[in-house]
PDB file of C-alpha atoms in Angstrom:
ATOM      1  CA  UNK A  29      74.992 -10.967 -78.473  1.00 46.00           C
ATOM      2  CA  UNK A  30      76.432 -13.863 -76.529  1.00 41.00           C
ATOM      3  CA  UNK A  31      79.681 -12.165 -76.966  1.00 40.00           C
ATOM      4  CA  UNK A  32      78.809  -9.145 -75.370  1.00 45.00           C
ATOM      5  CA  UNK A  33      77.118 -11.283 -72.891  1.00 43.00           C
ATOM      6  CA  UNK A  34      80.283 -12.930 -71.740  1.00 38.00           C
ATOM      7  CA  UNK A  35      82.551  -9.662 -71.270  1.00 42.00           C
ATOM      8  CA  UNK A  36      79.949  -8.229 -69.133  1.00 44.00           C
ATOM      9  CA  UNK A  37      79.594 -11.340 -66.976  1.00 43.00           C
ATOM     10  CA  UNK A  38      83.859 -11.368 -66.723  1.00 41.00           C
ATOM     11  CA  UNK A  39      84.401  -7.264 -66.084  1.00 43.00           C
ATOM     12  CA  UNK A  40      81.337  -8.029 -62.935  1.00 46.00           C
ATOM     13  CA  UNK A  41      83.528 -10.967 -61.768  1.00 43.00           C
ATOM     14  CA  UNK A  42      86.205  -9.076 -61.827  1.00 46.00           C
ATOM     15  CA  UNK A  43      84.668  -6.584 -59.871  1.00 46.00           C
ATOM     16  CA  UNK A  44      83.577  -8.565 -57.433  1.00 48.00           C
ATOM     17  CA  UNK A  45      86.646 -10.418 -57.077  1.00 45.00           C
ATOM     18  CA  UNK A  46      88.485  -6.617 -56.287  1.00 48.00           C
ATOM     19  CA  UNK A  47      85.993  -5.361 -54.021  1.00 52.00           C
ATOM     20  CA  UNK A  48      86.173  -8.161 -51.799  1.00 52.00           C
ATOM     21  CA  UNK A  49      90.123  -7.199 -51.239  1.00 48.00           C
ATOM     22  CA  UNK A  50      89.282  -4.063 -50.593  1.00 47.00           C
ATOM     23  CA  UNK A  51      91.160  -1.440 -47.713  1.00 49.00           C
ATOM     24  CA  UNK A  52      90.706   1.557 -46.677  1.00 60.00           C
ATOM     25  CA  UNK A  53      93.670   3.301 -48.273  1.00 76.00           C
ATOM     26  CA  UNK A  54      93.471   6.013 -50.963  1.00 80.00           C
ATOM     27  CA  UNK A  55      94.949   3.892 -53.779  1.00 81.00           C
ATOM     28  CA  UNK A  56      92.329   1.246 -52.880  1.00 82.00           C
ATOM     29  CA  UNK A  57      89.580   3.482 -53.764  1.00 81.00           C
ATOM     30  CA  UNK A  58      90.969   4.636 -56.285  1.00 84.00           C
ATOM     31  CA  UNK A  59      91.994   1.603 -57.767  1.00 84.00           C
ATOM     32  CA  UNK A  60      87.769   0.343 -57.078  1.00 83.00           C
ATOM     33  CA  UNK A  61      86.590   3.436 -58.324  1.00 84.00           C
ATOM     34  CA  UNK A  62      88.514   1.917 -62.061  1.00 87.00           C
ATOM     35  CA  UNK A  63      86.653  -0.943 -61.498  1.00 86.00           C
ATOM     36  CA  UNK A  64      83.358   0.687 -61.053  1.00 85.00           C
ATOM     37  CA  UNK A  65      83.748   2.921 -63.767  1.00 86.00           C
ATOM     38  CA  UNK A  66      84.933   0.026 -66.539  1.00 88.00           C
ATOM     39  CA  UNK A  67      81.852  -1.591 -65.318  1.00 86.00           C
ATOM     40  CA  UNK A  68      79.405   1.212 -65.613  1.00 85.00           C
ATOM     41  CA  UNK A  69      80.832   1.430 -69.139  1.00 86.00           C
ATOM     42  CA  UNK A  70      80.528  -2.497 -69.886  1.00 86.00           C
ATOM     43  CA  UNK A  71      76.989  -2.360 -68.805  1.00 84.00           C
ATOM     44  CA  UNK A  72      76.062   0.634 -71.085  1.00 84.00           C
ATOM     45  CA  UNK A  73      77.552  -0.900 -74.394  1.00 85.00           C
ATOM     46  CA  UNK A  74      76.450  -4.239 -73.936  1.00 83.00           C
ATOM     47  CA  UNK A  75      72.961  -4.858 -71.478  1.00 83.00           C
ATOM     48  CA  UNK A  76      70.067  -5.004 -73.732  1.00 80.00           C
ATOM     49  CA  UNK A  77      68.117  -1.675 -72.788  1.00 83.00           C
ATOM     50  CA  UNK A  78      69.665   1.857 -72.519  1.00 85.00           C
ATOM     51  CA  UNK A  79      71.295   2.746 -69.111  1.00 81.00           C
ATOM     52  CA  UNK A  80      71.834   6.137 -67.801  1.00 83.00           C
ATOM     53  CA  UNK A  81      74.996   6.957 -65.571  1.00 82.00           C
ATOM     54  CA  UNK A  82      72.610   8.827 -63.105  1.00 81.00           C
ATOM     55  CA  UNK A  83      70.278   5.602 -62.851  1.00 81.00           C
ATOM     56  CA  UNK A  84      73.279   3.349 -62.780  1.00 83.00           C
ATOM     57  CA  UNK A  85      75.105   5.403 -59.978  1.00 83.00           C
ATOM     58  CA  UNK A  86      71.765   6.406 -58.127  1.00 82.00           C
ATOM     59  CA  UNK A  87      71.419   2.802 -57.484  1.00 84.00           C
ATOM     60  CA  UNK A  88      75.134   2.163 -56.917  1.00 85.00           C
ATOM     61  CA  UNK A  89      74.927   4.626 -54.135  1.00 84.00           C
ATOM     62  CA  UNK A  90      71.283   3.151 -52.768  1.00 83.00           C
ATOM     63  CA  UNK A  91      72.945  -0.042 -52.795  1.00 85.00           C
ATOM     64  CA  UNK A  92      76.511   0.567 -50.728  1.00 84.00           C
ATOM     65  CA  UNK A  93      74.072   2.619 -48.454  1.00 83.00           C
ATOM     66  CA  UNK A  94      71.898  -0.304 -47.892  1.00 84.00           C
ATOM     67  CA  UNK A  95      74.911  -2.657 -46.499  1.00 84.00           C
ATOM     68  CA  UNK A  96      74.902   0.205 -43.412  1.00 84.00           C
ATOM     69  CA  UNK A  97      72.466   0.690 -41.934  1.00 82.00           C
ATOM     70  CA  UNK A  98      68.549   1.566 -42.826  1.00 78.00           C
ATOM     71  CA  UNK A  99      68.932   5.165 -41.493  1.00 74.00           C
ATOM     72  CA  UNK A 100      71.636   6.233 -43.966  1.00 78.00           C
ATOM     73  CA  UNK A 101      69.689   6.834 -46.896  1.00 74.00           C
ATOM     74  CA  UNK A 102      70.914   9.023 -50.241  1.00 74.00           C
ATOM     75  CA  UNK A 103      68.717  11.836 -51.826  1.00 72.00           C
ATOM     76  CA  UNK A 104      69.032  12.974 -55.130  1.00 72.00           C
ATOM     77  CA  UNK A 105      68.996  16.265 -56.221  1.00 69.00           C
ATOM     78  CA  UNK A 106      65.539  16.316 -57.293  1.00 67.00           C
ATOM     79  CA  UNK A 107      64.199  15.558 -53.674  1.00 69.00           C
ATOM     80  CA  UNK A 108      65.721  18.378 -52.071  1.00 67.00           C
ATOM     81  CA  UNK A 109      62.620  19.665 -51.419  1.00 64.00           C
ATOM     82  CA  UNK A 110      62.147  15.915 -49.178  1.00 65.00           C
ATOM     83  CA  UNK A 111      64.676  16.433 -46.649  1.00 66.00           C
ATOM     84  CA  UNK A 112      63.922  20.061 -46.613  1.00 66.00           C
ATOM     85  CA  UNK A 113      60.550  18.891 -45.023  1.00 64.00           C
ATOM     86  CA  UNK A 114      62.474  16.445 -43.177  1.00 63.00           C
ATOM     87  CA  UNK A 115      64.598  18.248 -41.820  1.00 65.00           C
ATOM     88  CA  UNK A 116      63.034  21.899 -41.358  1.00 63.00           C
ATOM     89  CA  UNK A 117      58.692  21.069 -41.729  1.00 66.00           C
ATOM     90  CA  UNK A 118      59.488  23.606 -44.455  1.00 74.00           C
ATOM     91  CA  UNK A 119      59.520  22.589 -48.135  1.00 78.00           C
ATOM     92  CA  UNK A 120      58.811  24.541 -51.574  1.00 84.00           C
ATOM     93  CA  UNK A 121      55.300  23.065 -53.079  1.00 88.00           C
ATOM     94  CA  UNK A 122      52.105  24.313 -53.986  1.00 92.00           C
ATOM     95  CA  UNK A 123      50.476  22.573 -50.107  1.00 90.00           C
ATOM     96  CA  UNK A 124      48.404  20.250 -50.460  1.00 89.00           C
ATOM     97  CA  UNK A 125      48.200  16.364 -49.687  1.00 88.00           C
ATOM     98  CA  UNK A 126      47.966  13.835 -52.086  1.00 90.00           C
ATOM     99  CA  UNK A 127      46.600  10.361 -51.890  1.00 90.00           C
ATOM    100  CA  UNK A 128      46.764   7.723 -54.844  1.00 89.00           C
ATOM    101  CA  UNK A 129      43.603   5.402 -54.800  1.00 89.00           C
ATOM    102  CA  UNK A 130      43.433   2.571 -57.526  1.00 86.00           C
ATOM    103  CA  UNK A 131      45.337   4.183 -60.149  1.00 88.00           C
ATOM    104  CA  UNK A 132      44.048   7.886 -59.592  1.00 91.00           C
ATOM    105  CA  UNK A 133      46.116  10.265 -57.365  1.00 92.00           C
ATOM    106  CA  UNK A 134      43.628  12.719 -55.486  1.00 94.00           C
ATOM    107  CA  UNK A 135      44.074  15.853 -53.645  1.00 93.00           C
ATOM    108  CA  UNK A 136      43.453  14.732 -50.188  1.00 91.00           C
ATOM    109  CA  UNK A 137      43.881  17.981 -47.910  1.00 89.00           C
ATOM    110  CA  UNK A 138      44.818  21.211 -49.053  1.00 90.00           C
ATOM    111  CA  UNK A 139      46.810  23.869 -47.296  1.00 87.00           C
ATOM    112  CA  UNK A 140      44.221  27.072 -46.331  1.00 87.00           C
ATOM    113  CA  UNK A 141      46.703  29.227 -46.728  1.00 88.00           C
ATOM    114  CA  UNK A 142      49.289  27.278 -49.894  1.00 91.00           C
ATOM    115  CA  UNK A 143      48.849  28.077 -53.293  1.00 93.00           C
ATOM    116  CA  UNK A 144      47.155  25.232 -54.512  1.00 93.00           C
ATOM    117  CA  UNK A 145      44.106  26.674 -52.675  1.00 93.00           C
ATOM    118  CA  UNK A 146      44.671  30.262 -53.733  1.00 94.00           C
ATOM    119  CA  UNK A 147      44.505  28.916 -57.439  1.00 94.00           C
ATOM    120  CA  UNK A 148      41.267  27.251 -57.518  1.00 94.00           C
ATOM    121  CA  UNK A 149      42.549  23.807 -56.693  1.00 95.00           C
ATOM    122  CA  UNK A 150      39.851  21.512 -54.433  1.00 95.00           C
ATOM    123  CA  UNK A 151      39.790  18.959 -52.482  1.00 94.00           C
ATOM    124  CA  UNK A 152      38.502  15.454 -54.429  1.00 94.00           C
ATOM    125  CA  UNK A 153      40.192  16.654 -57.675  1.00 95.00           C
ATOM    126  CA  UNK A 154      42.124  14.404 -59.490  1.00 95.00           C
ATOM    127  CA  UNK A 155      45.379  14.786 -61.184  1.00 95.00           C
ATOM    128  CA  UNK A 156      45.912  14.553 -64.386  1.00 95.00           C
ATOM    129  CA  UNK A 157      48.969  16.859 -65.489  1.00 94.00           C
ATOM    130  CA  UNK A 158      51.991  18.624 -63.899  1.00 94.00           C
ATOM    131  CA  UNK A 159      53.839  21.286 -66.178  1.00 93.00           C
ATOM    132  CA  UNK A 160      54.253  19.311 -69.672  1.00 90.00           C
ATOM    133  CA  UNK A 161      53.673  16.356 -67.935  1.00 92.00           C
ATOM    134  CA  UNK A 162      51.212  13.308 -67.973  1.00 92.00           C
ATOM    135  CA  UNK A 163      51.419  11.756 -64.620  1.00 91.00           C
ATOM    136  CA  UNK A 164      49.047   8.537 -66.004  1.00 88.00           C
ATOM    137  CA  UNK A 165      50.470   5.523 -64.392  1.00 86.00           C
ATOM    138  CA  UNK A 166      53.136   7.441 -61.992  1.00 88.00           C
ATOM    139  CA  UNK A 167      53.741   6.534 -58.792  1.00 87.00           C
ATOM    140  CA  UNK A 168      52.910   8.749 -55.575  1.00 86.00           C
ATOM    141  CA  UNK A 169      56.305   9.694 -55.181  1.00 82.00           C
ATOM    142  CA  UNK A 170      57.008  10.744 -58.776  1.00 86.00           C
ATOM    143  CA  UNK A 171      53.971  13.337 -58.462  1.00 89.00           C
ATOM    144  CA  UNK A 172      55.296  14.529 -55.474  1.00 86.00           C
ATOM    145  CA  UNK A 173      58.510  16.142 -56.997  1.00 85.00           C
ATOM    146  CA  UNK A 174      56.710  17.212 -59.888  1.00 89.00           C
ATOM    147  CA  UNK A 175      54.900  19.478 -57.551  1.00 90.00           C
ATOM    148  CA  UNK A 176      57.937  20.066 -55.131  1.00 87.00           C
ATOM    149  CA  UNK A 177      60.326  22.934 -56.183  1.00 84.00           C
ATOM    150  CA  UNK A 178      61.777  25.799 -55.454  1.00 85.00           C
ATOM    151  CA  UNK A 179      59.769  28.650 -54.264  1.00 89.00           C
ATOM    152  CA  UNK A 180      58.055  31.382 -56.002  1.00 90.00           C
ATOM    153  CA  UNK A 181      58.716  29.065 -59.290  1.00 91.00           C
ATOM    154  CA  UNK A 182      55.629  28.374 -61.732  1.00 94.00           C
ATOM    155  CA  UNK A 183      53.903  25.710 -61.692  1.00 93.00           C
ATOM    156  CA  UNK A 184      50.680  24.398 -63.908  1.00 94.00           C
ATOM    157  CA  UNK A 185      48.540  21.730 -63.490  1.00 94.00           C
ATOM    158  CA  UNK A 186      45.437  19.872 -64.669  1.00 95.00           C
ATOM    159  CA  UNK A 187      43.394  18.350 -62.792  1.00 95.00           C
ATOM    160  CA  UNK A 188      39.803  15.991 -63.617  1.00 95.00           C
ATOM    161  CA  UNK A 189      36.833  17.673 -61.591  1.00 94.00           C
ATOM    162  CA  UNK A 190      33.572  16.264 -62.309  1.00 92.00           C
ATOM    163  CA  UNK A 191      34.255  14.697 -65.360  1.00 91.00           C
ATOM    164  CA  UNK A 192      36.234  18.107 -66.920  1.00 93.00           C
ATOM    165  CA  UNK A 193      39.713  18.817 -67.093  1.00 94.00           C
ATOM    166  CA  UNK A 194      40.283  22.293 -65.482  1.00 94.00           C
ATOM    167  CA  UNK A 195      43.743  23.940 -65.931  1.00 95.00           C
ATOM    168  CA  UNK A 196      45.194  26.274 -63.330  1.00 96.00           C
ATOM    169  CA  UNK A 197      48.809  28.393 -63.571  1.00 95.00           C
ATOM    170  CA  UNK A 198      50.313  29.507 -60.220  1.00 94.00           C
ATOM    171  CA  UNK A 199      53.751  29.762 -57.984  1.00 94.00           C
ATOM    172  CA  UNK A 200      55.193  27.664 -55.502  1.00 92.00           C
ATOM    173  CA  UNK A 201      55.686  28.913 -51.867  1.00 91.00           C
ATOM    174  CA  UNK A 202      57.722  27.926 -49.224  1.00 88.00           C
ATOM    175  CA  UNK A 203      55.166  25.647 -47.256  1.00 84.00           C
ATOM    176  CA  UNK A 204      55.631  25.491 -43.743  1.00 83.00           C
ATOM    177  CA  UNK A 205      54.022  22.534 -40.997  1.00 80.00           C
ATOM    178  CA  UNK A 206      53.268  21.787 -37.730  1.00 83.00           C
ATOM    179  CA  UNK A 207      54.980  18.814 -36.026  1.00 82.00           C
ATOM    180  CA  UNK A 208      52.376  18.952 -33.768  1.00 86.00           C
ATOM    181  CA  UNK A 209      49.132  19.950 -35.789  1.00 83.00           C
ATOM    182  CA  UNK A 210      46.750  19.033 -33.282  1.00 84.00           C
ATOM    183  CA  UNK A 211      46.168  18.041 -29.677  1.00 85.00           C
ATOM    184  CA  UNK A 212      43.949  18.247 -26.756  1.00 83.00           C
ATOM    185  CA  UNK A 213      42.442  16.902 -23.674  1.00 79.00           C
ATOM    186  CA  UNK A 214      40.148  13.607 -23.830  1.00 76.00           C
ATOM    187  CA  UNK A 215      36.936  14.093 -21.084  1.00 76.00           C
ATOM    188  CA  UNK A 216      38.239  11.111 -18.921  1.00 74.00           C
ATOM    189  CA  UNK A 217      41.775  13.291 -18.193  1.00 73.00           C
ATOM    190  CA  UNK A 218      43.972  11.652 -20.967  1.00 77.00           C
ATOM    191  CA  UNK A 219      45.272  13.973 -23.074  1.00 79.00           C
ATOM    192  CA  UNK A 220      46.292  13.458 -26.980  1.00 82.00           C
ATOM    193  CA  UNK A 221      48.962  14.673 -29.142  1.00 83.00           C
ATOM    194  CA  UNK A 222      49.468  14.294 -32.588  1.00 85.00           C
ATOM    195  CA  UNK A 223      53.214  14.559 -33.503  1.00 83.00           C
ATOM    196  CA  UNK A 224      53.383  14.202 -37.637  1.00 78.00           C
ATOM    197  CA  UNK A 225      57.346  14.487 -38.165  1.00 76.00           C
ATOM    198  CA  UNK A 226      60.744  14.558 -36.005  1.00 79.00           C
ATOM    199  CA  UNK A 227      62.018  17.654 -37.520  1.00 78.00           C
ATOM    200  CA  UNK A 228      63.965  20.651 -35.577  1.00 79.00           C
ATOM    201  CA  UNK A 229      61.131  22.391 -33.684  1.00 83.00           C
ATOM    202  CA  UNK A 230      59.697  18.903 -33.012  1.00 84.00           C
ATOM    203  CA  UNK A 231      61.013  18.798 -29.052  1.00 86.00           C
ATOM    204  CA  UNK A 232      59.384  22.350 -28.708  1.00 89.00           C
ATOM    205  CA  UNK A 233      56.019  22.222 -29.940  1.00 88.00           C
ATOM    206  CA  UNK A 234      55.648  19.389 -27.548  1.00 87.00           C
ATOM    207  CA  UNK A 235      57.048  20.688 -25.207  1.00 89.00           C
ATOM    208  CA  UNK A 236      54.832  23.451 -25.752  1.00 90.00           C
ATOM    209  CA  UNK A 237      51.922  21.531 -25.983  1.00 87.00           C
ATOM    210  CA  UNK A 238      52.825  19.399 -23.240  1.00 85.00           C
ATOM    211  CA  UNK A 239      52.254  22.885 -21.128  1.00 85.00           C
ATOM    212  CA  UNK A 240      49.459  23.776 -22.305  1.00 85.00           C
ATOM    213  CA  UNK A 241      47.764  20.451 -21.441  1.00 82.00           C
ATOM    214  CA  UNK A 242      49.036  21.262 -17.873  1.00 79.00           C
ATOM    215  CA  UNK A 243      47.366  23.986 -17.845  1.00 79.00           C
ATOM    216  CA  UNK A 244      43.746  22.366 -18.308  1.00 71.00           C
ATOM    217  CA  UNK A 245      44.179  19.886 -16.525  1.00 65.00           C
ATOM    218  CA  UNK A 246      45.353  22.164 -13.705  1.00 50.00           C
ATOM    219  CA  UNK A 247      43.725  20.655 -10.467  1.00 41.00           C
ATOM    220  CA  UNK A 248      45.500  17.067 -11.415  1.00 47.00           C
ATOM    221  CA  UNK A 249      49.076  16.441 -10.408  1.00 46.00           C
ATOM    222  CA  UNK A 250      49.050  13.605 -13.039  1.00 48.00           C
ATOM    223  CA  UNK A 251      47.827  12.339 -16.244  1.00 50.00           C
ATOM    224  CA  UNK A 252      47.943  10.138 -19.191  1.00 56.00           C
ATOM    225  CA  UNK A 253      49.457  11.211 -22.558  1.00 58.00           C
ATOM    226  CA  UNK A 254      48.950   9.389 -25.825  1.00 60.00           C
ATOM    227  CA  UNK A 255      50.933  10.453 -28.315  1.00 59.00           C
ATOM    228  CA  UNK A 256      50.897   9.685 -31.684  1.00 57.00           C
ATOM    229  CA  UNK A 257      53.313   9.288 -34.817  1.00 56.00           C
ATOM    230  CA  UNK A 258      52.033   8.615 -37.921  1.00 51.00           C
ATOM    231  CA  UNK A 259      55.059   7.689 -40.426  1.00 48.00           C
ATOM    232  CA  UNK A 260      54.360   9.170 -44.005  1.00 43.00           C
ATOM    233  CA  UNK A 261      56.578   6.743 -45.681  1.00 38.00           C
ATOM    234  CA  UNK A 262      54.584   4.148 -44.777  1.00 33.00           C
ATOM    235  CA  UNK A 263      51.777   5.499 -45.982  1.00 34.00           C
ATOM    236  CA  UNK A 264      49.824   6.384 -49.663  1.00 38.00           C
ATOM    237  CA  UNK A 265      49.646  10.077 -48.729  1.00 46.00           C
ATOM    238  CA  UNK A 266      53.011  12.848 -49.052  1.00 53.00           C
ATOM    239  CA  UNK A 267      52.655  16.510 -48.791  1.00 60.00           C
ATOM    240  CA  UNK A 268      52.912  18.207 -51.865  1.00 60.00           C
TER     241      UNK A 268
END
């Protein structure tokens, strides 16, 4: 109603005025949290669509951190395995890389020792369902969150293969990935080193790879190195 819309605007404008005068003391912080709670309640009461507390608070936290710098980010509980992957190169999942092509999400790569490979899932399979959730129109990150989980937890997956639906039930596992999955020496004396991510072991893996490359070119004092790093956030591929 118009009355509700007007009151919503009043609360939001009032919150903006209060926050413009913020200080670092505990009293001011407490006051601003009260303002935020009042705005949240008014939005949940008056907005034309339902707004869940988790959705609203998550958006508020992300908005706050965005004002700081591009590197301070918020990961909710359902993305904890993504954080573990970034920090350690390990995560709980099914051991594959998924890729979105048009509207379908495909299995593009498989960890040879991962549970998905052992269960019979193949490269080229199209994901259709994870547990009880149909993934039609899901983003690749949403599907990734469904596939990841605590190691040894059960997951059911339905894929389409050659036009036929096939179901698989198996347990997730602790998947370990290498920060430097490949390195080698070209015939022209240029070394190539692929860095997949800045995990805790990245520095030692780069060092070990460089030492191995030096052994291959031990008769030459100097050689060029090509270091390639692919930022996975900028692609439509995700490890799961």
